[in-house]
Short mmCIF file of C-alpha atoms in Angstrom, two decimals:
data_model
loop_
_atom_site.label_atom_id
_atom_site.label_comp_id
_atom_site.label_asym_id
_atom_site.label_seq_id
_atom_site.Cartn_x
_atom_site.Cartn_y
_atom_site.Cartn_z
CA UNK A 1 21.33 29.61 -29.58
CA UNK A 2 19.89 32.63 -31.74
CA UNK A 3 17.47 34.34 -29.03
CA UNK A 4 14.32 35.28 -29.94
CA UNK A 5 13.01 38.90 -29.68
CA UNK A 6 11.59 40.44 -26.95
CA UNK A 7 7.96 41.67 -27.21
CA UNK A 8 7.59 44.82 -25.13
CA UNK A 9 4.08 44.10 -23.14
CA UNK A 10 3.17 47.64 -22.90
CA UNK A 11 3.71 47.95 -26.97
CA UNK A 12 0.93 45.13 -27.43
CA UNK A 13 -2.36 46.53 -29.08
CA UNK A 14 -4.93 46.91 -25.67
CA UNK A 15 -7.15 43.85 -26.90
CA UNK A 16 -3.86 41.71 -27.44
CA UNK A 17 -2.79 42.72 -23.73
CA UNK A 18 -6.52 42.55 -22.08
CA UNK A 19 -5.79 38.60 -24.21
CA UNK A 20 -2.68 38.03 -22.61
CA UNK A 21 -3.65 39.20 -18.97
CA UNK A 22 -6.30 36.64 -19.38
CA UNK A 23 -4.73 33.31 -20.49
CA UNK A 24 -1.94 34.70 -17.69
CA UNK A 25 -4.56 34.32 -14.95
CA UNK A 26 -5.63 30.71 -15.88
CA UNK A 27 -3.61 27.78 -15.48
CA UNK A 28 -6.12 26.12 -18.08
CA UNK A 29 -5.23 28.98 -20.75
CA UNK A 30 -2.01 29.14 -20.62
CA UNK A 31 -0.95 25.11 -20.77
CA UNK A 32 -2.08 25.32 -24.39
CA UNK A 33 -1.08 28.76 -25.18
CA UNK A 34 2.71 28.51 -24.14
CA UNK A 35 3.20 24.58 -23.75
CA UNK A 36 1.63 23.27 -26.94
CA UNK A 37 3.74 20.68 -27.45
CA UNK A 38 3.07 19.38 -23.66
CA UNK A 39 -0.89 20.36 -24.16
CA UNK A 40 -1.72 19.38 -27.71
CA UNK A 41 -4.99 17.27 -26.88
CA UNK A 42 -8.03 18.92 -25.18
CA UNK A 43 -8.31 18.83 -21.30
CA UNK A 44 -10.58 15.43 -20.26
CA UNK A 45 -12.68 15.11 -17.22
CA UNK A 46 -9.87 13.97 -15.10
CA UNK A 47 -8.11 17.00 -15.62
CA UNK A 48 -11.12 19.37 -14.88
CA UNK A 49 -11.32 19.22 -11.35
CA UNK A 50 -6.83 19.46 -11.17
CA UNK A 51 -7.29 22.97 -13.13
CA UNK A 52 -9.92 24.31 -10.95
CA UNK A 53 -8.28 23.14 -7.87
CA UNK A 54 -4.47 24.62 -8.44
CA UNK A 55 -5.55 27.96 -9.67
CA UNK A 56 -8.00 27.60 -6.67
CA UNK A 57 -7.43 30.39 -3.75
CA UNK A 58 -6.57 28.58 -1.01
CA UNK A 59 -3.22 27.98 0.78
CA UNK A 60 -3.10 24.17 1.01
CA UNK A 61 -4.51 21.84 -1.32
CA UNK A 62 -3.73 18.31 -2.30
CA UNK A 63 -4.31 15.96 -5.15
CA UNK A 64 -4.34 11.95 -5.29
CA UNK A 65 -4.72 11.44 -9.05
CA UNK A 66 -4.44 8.48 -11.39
CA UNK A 67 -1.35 7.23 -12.90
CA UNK A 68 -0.07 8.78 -16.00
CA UNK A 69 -3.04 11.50 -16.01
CA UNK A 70 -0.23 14.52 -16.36
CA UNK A 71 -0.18 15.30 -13.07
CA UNK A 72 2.87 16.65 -13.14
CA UNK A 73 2.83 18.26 -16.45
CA UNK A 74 -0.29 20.63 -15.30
CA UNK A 75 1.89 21.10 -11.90
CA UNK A 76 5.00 22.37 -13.86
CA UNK A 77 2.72 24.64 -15.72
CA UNK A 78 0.92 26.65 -12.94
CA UNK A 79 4.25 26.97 -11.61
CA UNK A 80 5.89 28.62 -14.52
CA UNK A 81 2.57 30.62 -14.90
CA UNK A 82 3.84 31.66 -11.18
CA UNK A 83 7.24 32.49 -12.10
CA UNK A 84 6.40 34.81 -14.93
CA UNK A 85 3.39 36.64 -13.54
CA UNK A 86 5.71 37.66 -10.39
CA UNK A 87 2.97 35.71 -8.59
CA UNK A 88 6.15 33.87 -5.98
CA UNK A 89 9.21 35.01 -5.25
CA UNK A 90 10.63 31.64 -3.75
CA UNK A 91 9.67 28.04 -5.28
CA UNK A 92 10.57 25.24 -3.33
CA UNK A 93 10.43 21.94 -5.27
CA UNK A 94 10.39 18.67 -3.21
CA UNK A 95 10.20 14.85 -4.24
CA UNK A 96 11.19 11.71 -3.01
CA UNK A 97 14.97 12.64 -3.33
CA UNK A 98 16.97 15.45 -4.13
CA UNK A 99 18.22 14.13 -7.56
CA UNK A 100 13.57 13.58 -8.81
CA UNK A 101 13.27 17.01 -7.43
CA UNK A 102 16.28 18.85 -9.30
CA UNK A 103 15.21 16.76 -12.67
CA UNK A 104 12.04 18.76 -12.64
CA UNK A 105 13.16 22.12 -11.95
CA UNK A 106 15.51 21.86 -14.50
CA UNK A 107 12.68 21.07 -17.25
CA UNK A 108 11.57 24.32 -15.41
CA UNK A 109 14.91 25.95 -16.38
CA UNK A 110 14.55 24.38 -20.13
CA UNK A 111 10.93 26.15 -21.11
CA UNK A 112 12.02 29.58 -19.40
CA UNK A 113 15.54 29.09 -21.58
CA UNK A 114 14.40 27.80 -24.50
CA UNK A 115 10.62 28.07 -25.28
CA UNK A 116 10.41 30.60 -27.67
CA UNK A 117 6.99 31.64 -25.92
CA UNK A 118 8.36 32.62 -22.97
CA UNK A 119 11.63 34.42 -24.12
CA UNK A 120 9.88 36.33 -26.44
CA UNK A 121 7.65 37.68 -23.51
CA UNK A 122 9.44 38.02 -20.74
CA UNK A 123 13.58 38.17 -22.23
CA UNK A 124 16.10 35.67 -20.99
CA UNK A 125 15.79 34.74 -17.43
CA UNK A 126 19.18 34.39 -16.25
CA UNK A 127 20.32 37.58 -13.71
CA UNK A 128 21.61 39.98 -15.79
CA UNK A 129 24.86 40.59 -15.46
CA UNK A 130 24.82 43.99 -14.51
CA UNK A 131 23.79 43.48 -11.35
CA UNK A 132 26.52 43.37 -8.02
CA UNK A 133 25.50 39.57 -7.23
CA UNK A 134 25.72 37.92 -10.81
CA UNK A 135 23.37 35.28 -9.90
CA UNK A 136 23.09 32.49 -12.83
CA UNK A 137 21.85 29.45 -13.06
CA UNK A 138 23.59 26.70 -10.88
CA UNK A 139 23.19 22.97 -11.02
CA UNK A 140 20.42 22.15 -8.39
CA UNK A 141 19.43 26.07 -7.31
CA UNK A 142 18.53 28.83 -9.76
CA UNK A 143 17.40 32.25 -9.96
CA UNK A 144 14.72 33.53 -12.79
CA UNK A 145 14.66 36.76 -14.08
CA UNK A 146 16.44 37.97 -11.17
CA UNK A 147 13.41 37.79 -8.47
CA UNK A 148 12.77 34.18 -8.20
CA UNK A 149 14.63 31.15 -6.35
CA UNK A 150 13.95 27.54 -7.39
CA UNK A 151 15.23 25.33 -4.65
CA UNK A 152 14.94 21.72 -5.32
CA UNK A 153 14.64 19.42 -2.00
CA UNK A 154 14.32 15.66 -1.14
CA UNK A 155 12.65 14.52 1.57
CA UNK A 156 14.59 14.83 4.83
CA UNK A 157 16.76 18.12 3.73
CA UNK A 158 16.63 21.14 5.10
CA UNK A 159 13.38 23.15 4.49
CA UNK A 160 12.86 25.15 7.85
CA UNK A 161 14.24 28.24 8.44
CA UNK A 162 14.97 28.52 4.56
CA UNK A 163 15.26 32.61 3.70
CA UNK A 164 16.42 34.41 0.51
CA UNK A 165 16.53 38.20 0.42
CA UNK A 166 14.58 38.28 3.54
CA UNK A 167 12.19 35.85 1.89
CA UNK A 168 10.65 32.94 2.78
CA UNK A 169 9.68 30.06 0.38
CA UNK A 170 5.68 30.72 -1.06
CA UNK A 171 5.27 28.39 -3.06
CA UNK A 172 5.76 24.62 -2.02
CA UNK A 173 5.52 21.84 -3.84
CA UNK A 174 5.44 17.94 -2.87
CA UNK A 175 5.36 16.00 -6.28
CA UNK A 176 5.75 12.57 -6.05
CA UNK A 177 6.94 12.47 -2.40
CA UNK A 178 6.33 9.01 -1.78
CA UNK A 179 8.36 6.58 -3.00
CA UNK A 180 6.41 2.96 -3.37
CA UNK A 181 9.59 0.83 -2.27
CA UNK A 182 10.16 3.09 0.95
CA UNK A 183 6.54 3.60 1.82
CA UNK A 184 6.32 0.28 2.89
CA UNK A 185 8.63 0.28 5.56
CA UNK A 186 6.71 1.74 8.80
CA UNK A 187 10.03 3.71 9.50
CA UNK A 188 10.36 5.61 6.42
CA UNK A 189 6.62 6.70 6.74
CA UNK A 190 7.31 7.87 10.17
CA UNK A 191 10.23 9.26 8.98
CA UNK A 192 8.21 11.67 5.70
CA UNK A 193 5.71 12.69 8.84
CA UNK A 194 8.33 14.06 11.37
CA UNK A 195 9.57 15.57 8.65
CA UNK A 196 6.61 17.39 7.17
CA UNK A 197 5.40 18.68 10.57
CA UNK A 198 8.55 19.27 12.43
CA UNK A 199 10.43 20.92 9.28
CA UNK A 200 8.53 21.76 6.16
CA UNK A 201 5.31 23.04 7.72
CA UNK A 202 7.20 25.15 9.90
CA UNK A 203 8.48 27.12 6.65
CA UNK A 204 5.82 29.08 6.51
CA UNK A 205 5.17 32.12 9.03
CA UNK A 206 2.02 31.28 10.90
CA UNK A 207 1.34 35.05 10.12
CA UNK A 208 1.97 34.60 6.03
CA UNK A 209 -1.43 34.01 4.28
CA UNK A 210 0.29 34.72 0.99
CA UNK A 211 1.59 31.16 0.27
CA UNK A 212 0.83 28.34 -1.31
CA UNK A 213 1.61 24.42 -0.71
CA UNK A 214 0.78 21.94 -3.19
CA UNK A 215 0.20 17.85 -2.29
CA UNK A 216 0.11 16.05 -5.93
CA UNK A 217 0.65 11.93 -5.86
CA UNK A 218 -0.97 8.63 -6.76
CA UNK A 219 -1.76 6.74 -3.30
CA UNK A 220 1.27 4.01 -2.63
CA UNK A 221 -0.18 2.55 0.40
CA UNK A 222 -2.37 2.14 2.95
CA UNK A 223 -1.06 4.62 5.38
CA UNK A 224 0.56 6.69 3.12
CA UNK A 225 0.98 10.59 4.18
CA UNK A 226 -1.40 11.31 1.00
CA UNK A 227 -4.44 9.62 2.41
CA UNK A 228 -3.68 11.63 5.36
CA UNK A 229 -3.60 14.73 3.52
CA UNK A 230 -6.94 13.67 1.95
CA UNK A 231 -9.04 13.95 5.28
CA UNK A 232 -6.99 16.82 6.76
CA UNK A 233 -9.42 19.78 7.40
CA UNK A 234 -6.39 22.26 6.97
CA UNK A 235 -6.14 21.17 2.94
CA UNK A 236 -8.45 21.17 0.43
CA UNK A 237 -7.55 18.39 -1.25
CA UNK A 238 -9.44 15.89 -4.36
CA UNK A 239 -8.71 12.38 -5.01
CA UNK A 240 -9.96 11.30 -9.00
CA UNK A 241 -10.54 7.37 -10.09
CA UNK A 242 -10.15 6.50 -13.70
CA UNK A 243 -13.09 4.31 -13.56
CA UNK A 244 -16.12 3.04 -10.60
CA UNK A 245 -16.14 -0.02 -9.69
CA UNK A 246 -17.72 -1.63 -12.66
CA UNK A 247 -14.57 -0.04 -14.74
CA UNK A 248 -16.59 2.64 -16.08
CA UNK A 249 -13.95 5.46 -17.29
CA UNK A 250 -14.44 8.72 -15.93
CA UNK A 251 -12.20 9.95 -18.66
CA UNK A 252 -12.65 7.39 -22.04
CA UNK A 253 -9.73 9.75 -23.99
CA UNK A 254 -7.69 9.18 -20.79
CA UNK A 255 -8.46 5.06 -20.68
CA UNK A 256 -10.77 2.60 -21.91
CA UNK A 257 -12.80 0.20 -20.19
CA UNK A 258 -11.16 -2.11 -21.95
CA UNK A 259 -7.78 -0.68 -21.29
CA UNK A 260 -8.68 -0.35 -17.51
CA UNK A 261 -10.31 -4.24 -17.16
CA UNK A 262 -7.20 -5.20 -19.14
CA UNK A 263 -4.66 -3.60 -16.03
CA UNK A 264 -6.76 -4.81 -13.47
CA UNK A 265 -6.95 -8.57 -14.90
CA UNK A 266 -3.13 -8.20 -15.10
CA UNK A 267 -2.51 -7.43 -11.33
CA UNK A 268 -5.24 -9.40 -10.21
CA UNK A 269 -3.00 -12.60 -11.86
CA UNK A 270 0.13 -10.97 -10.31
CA UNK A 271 -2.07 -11.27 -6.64
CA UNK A 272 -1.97 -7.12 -6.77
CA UNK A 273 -5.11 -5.75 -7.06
CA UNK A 274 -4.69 -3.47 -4.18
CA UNK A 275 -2.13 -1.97 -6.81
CA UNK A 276 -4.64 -1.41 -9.42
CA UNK A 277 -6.62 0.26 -6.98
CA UNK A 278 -4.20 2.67 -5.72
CA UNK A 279 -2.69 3.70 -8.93
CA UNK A 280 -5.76 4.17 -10.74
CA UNK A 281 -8.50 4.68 -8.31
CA UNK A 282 -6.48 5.74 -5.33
CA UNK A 283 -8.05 3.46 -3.19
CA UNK A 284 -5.94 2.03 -0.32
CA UNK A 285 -7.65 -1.59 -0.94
CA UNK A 286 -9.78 -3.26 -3.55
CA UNK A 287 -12.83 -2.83 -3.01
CA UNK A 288 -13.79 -5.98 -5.41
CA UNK A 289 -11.76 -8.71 -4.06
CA UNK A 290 -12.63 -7.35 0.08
CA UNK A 291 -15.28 -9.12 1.96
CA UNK A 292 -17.11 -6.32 2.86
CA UNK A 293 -17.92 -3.19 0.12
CA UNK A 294 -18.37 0.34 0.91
CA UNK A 295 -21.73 0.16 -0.52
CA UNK A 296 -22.62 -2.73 2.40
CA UNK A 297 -21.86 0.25 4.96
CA UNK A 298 -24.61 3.12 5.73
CA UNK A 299 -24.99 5.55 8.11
CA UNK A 300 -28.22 5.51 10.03
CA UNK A 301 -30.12 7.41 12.66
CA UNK A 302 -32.55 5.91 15.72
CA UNK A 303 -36.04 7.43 15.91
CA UNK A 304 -39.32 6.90 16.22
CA UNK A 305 -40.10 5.21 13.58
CA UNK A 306 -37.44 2.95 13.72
CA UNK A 307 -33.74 2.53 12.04
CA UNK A 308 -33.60 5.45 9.81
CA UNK A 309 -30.86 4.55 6.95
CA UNK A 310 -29.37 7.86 5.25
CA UNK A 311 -29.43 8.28 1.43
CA UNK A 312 -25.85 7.98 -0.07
CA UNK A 313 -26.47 11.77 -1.24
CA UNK A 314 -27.09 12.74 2.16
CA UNK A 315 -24.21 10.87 3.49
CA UNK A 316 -21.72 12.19 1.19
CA UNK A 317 -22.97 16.04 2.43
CA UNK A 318 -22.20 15.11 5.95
CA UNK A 319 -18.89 14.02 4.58
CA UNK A 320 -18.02 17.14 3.05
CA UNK A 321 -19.12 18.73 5.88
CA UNK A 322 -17.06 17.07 8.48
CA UNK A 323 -13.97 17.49 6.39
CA UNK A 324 -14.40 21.36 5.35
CA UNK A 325 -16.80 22.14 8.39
CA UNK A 326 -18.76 24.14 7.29
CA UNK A 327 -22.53 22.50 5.08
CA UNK A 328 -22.14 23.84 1.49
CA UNK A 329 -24.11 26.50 0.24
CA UNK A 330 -25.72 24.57 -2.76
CA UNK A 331 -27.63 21.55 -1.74
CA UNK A 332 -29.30 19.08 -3.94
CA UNK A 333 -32.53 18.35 -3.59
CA UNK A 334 -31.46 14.40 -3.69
CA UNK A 335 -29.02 15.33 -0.61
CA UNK A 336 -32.14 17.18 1.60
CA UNK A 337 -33.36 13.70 1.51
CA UNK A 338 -32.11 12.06 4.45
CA UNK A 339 -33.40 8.47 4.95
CA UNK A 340 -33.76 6.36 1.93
CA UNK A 341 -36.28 3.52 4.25
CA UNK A 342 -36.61 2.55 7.58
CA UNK A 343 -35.89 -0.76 9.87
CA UNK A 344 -37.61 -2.06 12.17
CA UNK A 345 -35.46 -1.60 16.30
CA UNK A 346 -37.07 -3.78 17.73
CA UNK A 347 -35.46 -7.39 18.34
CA UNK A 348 -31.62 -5.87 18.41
CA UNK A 349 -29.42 -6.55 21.38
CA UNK A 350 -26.01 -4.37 21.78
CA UNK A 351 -22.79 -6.02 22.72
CA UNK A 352 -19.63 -4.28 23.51
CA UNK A 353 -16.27 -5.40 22.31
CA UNK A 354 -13.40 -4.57 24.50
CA UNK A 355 -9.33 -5.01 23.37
CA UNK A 356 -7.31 -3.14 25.82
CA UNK A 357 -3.87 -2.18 25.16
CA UNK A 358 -1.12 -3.44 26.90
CA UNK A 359 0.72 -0.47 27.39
CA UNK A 360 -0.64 3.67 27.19
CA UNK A 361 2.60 5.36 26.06
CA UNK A 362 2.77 6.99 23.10
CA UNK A 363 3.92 4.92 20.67
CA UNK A 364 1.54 2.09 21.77
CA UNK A 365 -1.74 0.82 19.94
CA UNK A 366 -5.15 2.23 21.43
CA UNK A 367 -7.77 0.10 23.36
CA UNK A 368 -10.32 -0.42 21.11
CA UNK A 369 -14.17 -0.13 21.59
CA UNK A 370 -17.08 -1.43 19.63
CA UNK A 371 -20.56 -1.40 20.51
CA UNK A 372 -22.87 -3.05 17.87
CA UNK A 373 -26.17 -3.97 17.53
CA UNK A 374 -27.59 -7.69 16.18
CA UNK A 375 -30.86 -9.16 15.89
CA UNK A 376 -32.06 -12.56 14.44
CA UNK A 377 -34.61 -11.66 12.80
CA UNK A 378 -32.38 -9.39 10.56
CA UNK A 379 -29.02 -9.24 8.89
CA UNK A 380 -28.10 -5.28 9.30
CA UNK A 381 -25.51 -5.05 12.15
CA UNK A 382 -25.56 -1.50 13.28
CA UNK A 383 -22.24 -0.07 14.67
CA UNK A 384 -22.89 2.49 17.45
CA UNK A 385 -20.30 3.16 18.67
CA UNK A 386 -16.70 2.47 17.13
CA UNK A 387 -13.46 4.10 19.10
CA UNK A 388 -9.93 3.83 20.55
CA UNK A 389 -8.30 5.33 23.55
CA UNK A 390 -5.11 5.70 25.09
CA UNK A 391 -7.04 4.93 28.79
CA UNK A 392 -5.04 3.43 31.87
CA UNK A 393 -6.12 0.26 32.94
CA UNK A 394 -8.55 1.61 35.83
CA UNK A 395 -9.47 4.33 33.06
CA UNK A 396 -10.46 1.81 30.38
CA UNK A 397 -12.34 -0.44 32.85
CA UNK A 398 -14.51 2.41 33.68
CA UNK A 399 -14.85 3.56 29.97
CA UNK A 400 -16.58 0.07 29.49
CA UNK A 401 -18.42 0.00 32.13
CA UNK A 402 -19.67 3.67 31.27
CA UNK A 403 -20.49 2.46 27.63
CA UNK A 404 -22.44 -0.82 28.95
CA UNK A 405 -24.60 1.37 30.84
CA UNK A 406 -25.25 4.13 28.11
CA UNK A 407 -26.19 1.81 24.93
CA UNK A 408 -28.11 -1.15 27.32
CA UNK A 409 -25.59 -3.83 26.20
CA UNK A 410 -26.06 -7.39 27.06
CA UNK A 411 -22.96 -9.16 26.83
CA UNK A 412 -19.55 -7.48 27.76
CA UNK A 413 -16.94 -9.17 25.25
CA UNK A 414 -13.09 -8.78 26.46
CA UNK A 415 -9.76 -10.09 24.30
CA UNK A 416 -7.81 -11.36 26.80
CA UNK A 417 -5.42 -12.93 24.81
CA UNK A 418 -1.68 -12.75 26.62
CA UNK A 419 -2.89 -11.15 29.49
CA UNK A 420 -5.32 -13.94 30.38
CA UNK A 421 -6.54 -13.17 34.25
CA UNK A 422 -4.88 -9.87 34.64
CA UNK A 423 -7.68 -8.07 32.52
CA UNK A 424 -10.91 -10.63 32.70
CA UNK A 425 -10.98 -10.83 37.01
CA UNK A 426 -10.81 -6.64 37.21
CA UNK A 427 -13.33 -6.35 34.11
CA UNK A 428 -15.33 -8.87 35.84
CA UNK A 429 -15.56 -7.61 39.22
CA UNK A 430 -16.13 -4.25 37.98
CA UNK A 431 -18.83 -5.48 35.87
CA UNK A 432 -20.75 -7.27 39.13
CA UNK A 433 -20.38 -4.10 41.50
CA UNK A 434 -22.32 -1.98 38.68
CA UNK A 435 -25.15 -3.69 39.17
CA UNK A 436 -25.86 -3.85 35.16
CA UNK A 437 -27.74 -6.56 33.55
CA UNK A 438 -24.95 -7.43 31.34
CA UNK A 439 -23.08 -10.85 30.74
CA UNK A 440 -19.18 -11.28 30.76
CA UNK A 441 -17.62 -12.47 28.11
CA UNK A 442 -13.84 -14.09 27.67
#
């Protein structure tokens, strides 16, 4: 292969290097700039919020994006940008096995080799061979230009403890970690999560704030490790649709409405709509074919004037705000609205639900407590009060009991199913010697 001449940087006219330094600093730039052939259609709405996000400052962000949006593509990108920029000195590439992960760092390896844009740039990026370790390119590890590792890894291999020169991996990335197959077993997704916190989190020195992991997927399942990631307060993390729930696109360039009613009509026949939802909405469930829509749930607030509902732009604040804790700085004036109307609380009677656990170790299910609100005269039920514990059987008794007597409820409502008189006599006594106006229910 003839190689392409190298361009010294500091021979560039000044307004060709102030250029350069510029499209170097943005992920956005330099996709286009030195991957045309992967970037030769304009950036849609879809991939707005990915290129803000990567080239975004903080340590631990995540991404649940749509099928076939380019995920990976942009990911590749702000990596090289990485490499070349001196920006990491240690890349650590995991995916769903060893073999995924190593297929991607080599089309890594194969822009760095062979794109003309690069080479001409920034030279050849083997080691040369000058030097007393002559480092090349291997089959799954590599070196570039002599100061950066690329480690490939699949999930369950070695990532803690990981050092090179006296170097610890800065720059993680989890593409495609979950594999669909495997992430249905509850084993294997127990399995990704010991991982992850006993071995890959631990690669990074709780002192180093000069790292950065990245979290990009399409949601697989219902408890996948992604929707985890999503609510985690540590990561700041995105998750795009293609289209609401009418099948609007977000991104018509990306897919149609057409396109996306046609996909959805085609797993619905298959009995998979949960699949369309995932993969293109990252939605653990779908939200057409379930009983009860998110839009049928809003928070609301007791006061004076009765059963104040919040405003879906108010709710989505305190959303934000539980997840990054912190309120934002810019707040809508639709959001400073709180209550969008008021119900009458009068006529509602509380009830508490009750399903204790059979066992309290660790690996056990919680009890479960509800108390809700219902009133004949109309058809809101408001949840108060919606938890699980990990309570001994004394402890749980007394967390009803504690819960009857703090929201006024009127019936007391126990599963006793397999454990018959062993829970409903000690519920019921305990019930009788507190003296509350409540009823016992079986």
């Amino acid at each position: 292969m003839s190689q392409a001449p190298v361009t010294s940087l500091d021979a560039l006219p000044q307004e060709a290097q102030v250029a350069l330094a510029r499209v170097l600093s943005s992920t956005r730039l330099f996709c286009p700039a030195f991957l045309p052939d992967l970037f030769s259609v304009p950036f849609h709405e879809l991939h707005n919020p990915i290129l803000s996000l990567i080239d975004s400052p903080y340590n631990n962000i995540g991404m649940a994006a749509p099928r076939g949006v380019g995920k990976t593509t942009i990911l590749q990108a702000r990596i090289l940008r990485a490499i070349v920029t001196g920006e990491c000195s240690f890349v650590v590439y995991c995916s769903a096995t060893e073999t995924s992960a190593a297929m991607q760092t080599d089309n890594l390896k194969h822009q760095l080799e062979y794109n003309t844009n690069f080479t001409g740039l920034f030279g050849p990026p083997s080691i040369s061979q000058d030097t007393l370790e002559k480092e090349t390119f291997s089959k799954r590890s590599w070196v570039a230009y002599g100061r950066c590792l690329i480690l490939p890894r699949g999930v369950g291999q070695q990532v803690r403890g990981l050092l090179w020169r006296g170097k610890r991996p800065d720059f993680i990335v989890f593409d495609d970690l979950e594999d669909r197959e495997l992430c249905r077993s509850e084993e294997q997704r127990k399995k990704l999560r010991t991982w992850y916190f006993s071995d890959v989190k631990e690669t990074v020195s709780k002192y180093d704030k000069g790292f950065k992991r990245v979290w990009i997927d399409t949601l697989k399942h219902q408890d996948a490790f992604l929707k985890h990631i999503l609510t985690d307060p540590l990561w700041k993390c995105i998750r795009l649709e293609a289209c609401d729930e009418e099948f609007n696109p977000t991104a018509p360039s990306y897919m149609t409405k057409e396109a996306l009613l046609a996909e959805y009509e085609a797993a619905q026949r298959m009995g998979n709509a949960d699949s369309f939802m995932m993969e293109y909405r990252n939605l653990p469930t779908s939200s057409l074919t379930a009983t009860y829509k998110e839009r049928d749930f809003r928070y609301f607030t007791l006061s004076n004037r009765g059963v104040g509902v919040w405003t879906p732009a108010y709710t989505a604040l305190m959303r934000e705000s539980l997840i990054t804790r912190s309120l934002p700085t810019n707040i809508s004036e639709e959001a400073k609205q709180k209550f969008s109307h008021y119900l009458p609380a009068g006529g509602y009677q509380n009830l508490l639900i009750v399903d204790p656990a059979k066992t309290i170790t660790a690996k056990s299910a919680d009890s479960a407590y509800v108390v809700f609100g219902v009133s004949e005269s109309s058809p809101y039920i408001l949840i108060h009060y919606a938890k699980g514990h990990k309570l001994a059987p004394a402890e749980g008794i007394a967390q009803a009991i504690e819960l009857v007597r703090t929201y006024n409820c009127t019936h007391l409502c126990v599963e006793i199913t397999s454990l018959n008189l062993w829970v409903a006599e000690p519920y019921r006594q305990a019930l009788s010697e507190s003296g509350l106006a409540c009823e016992f229910v079986e």
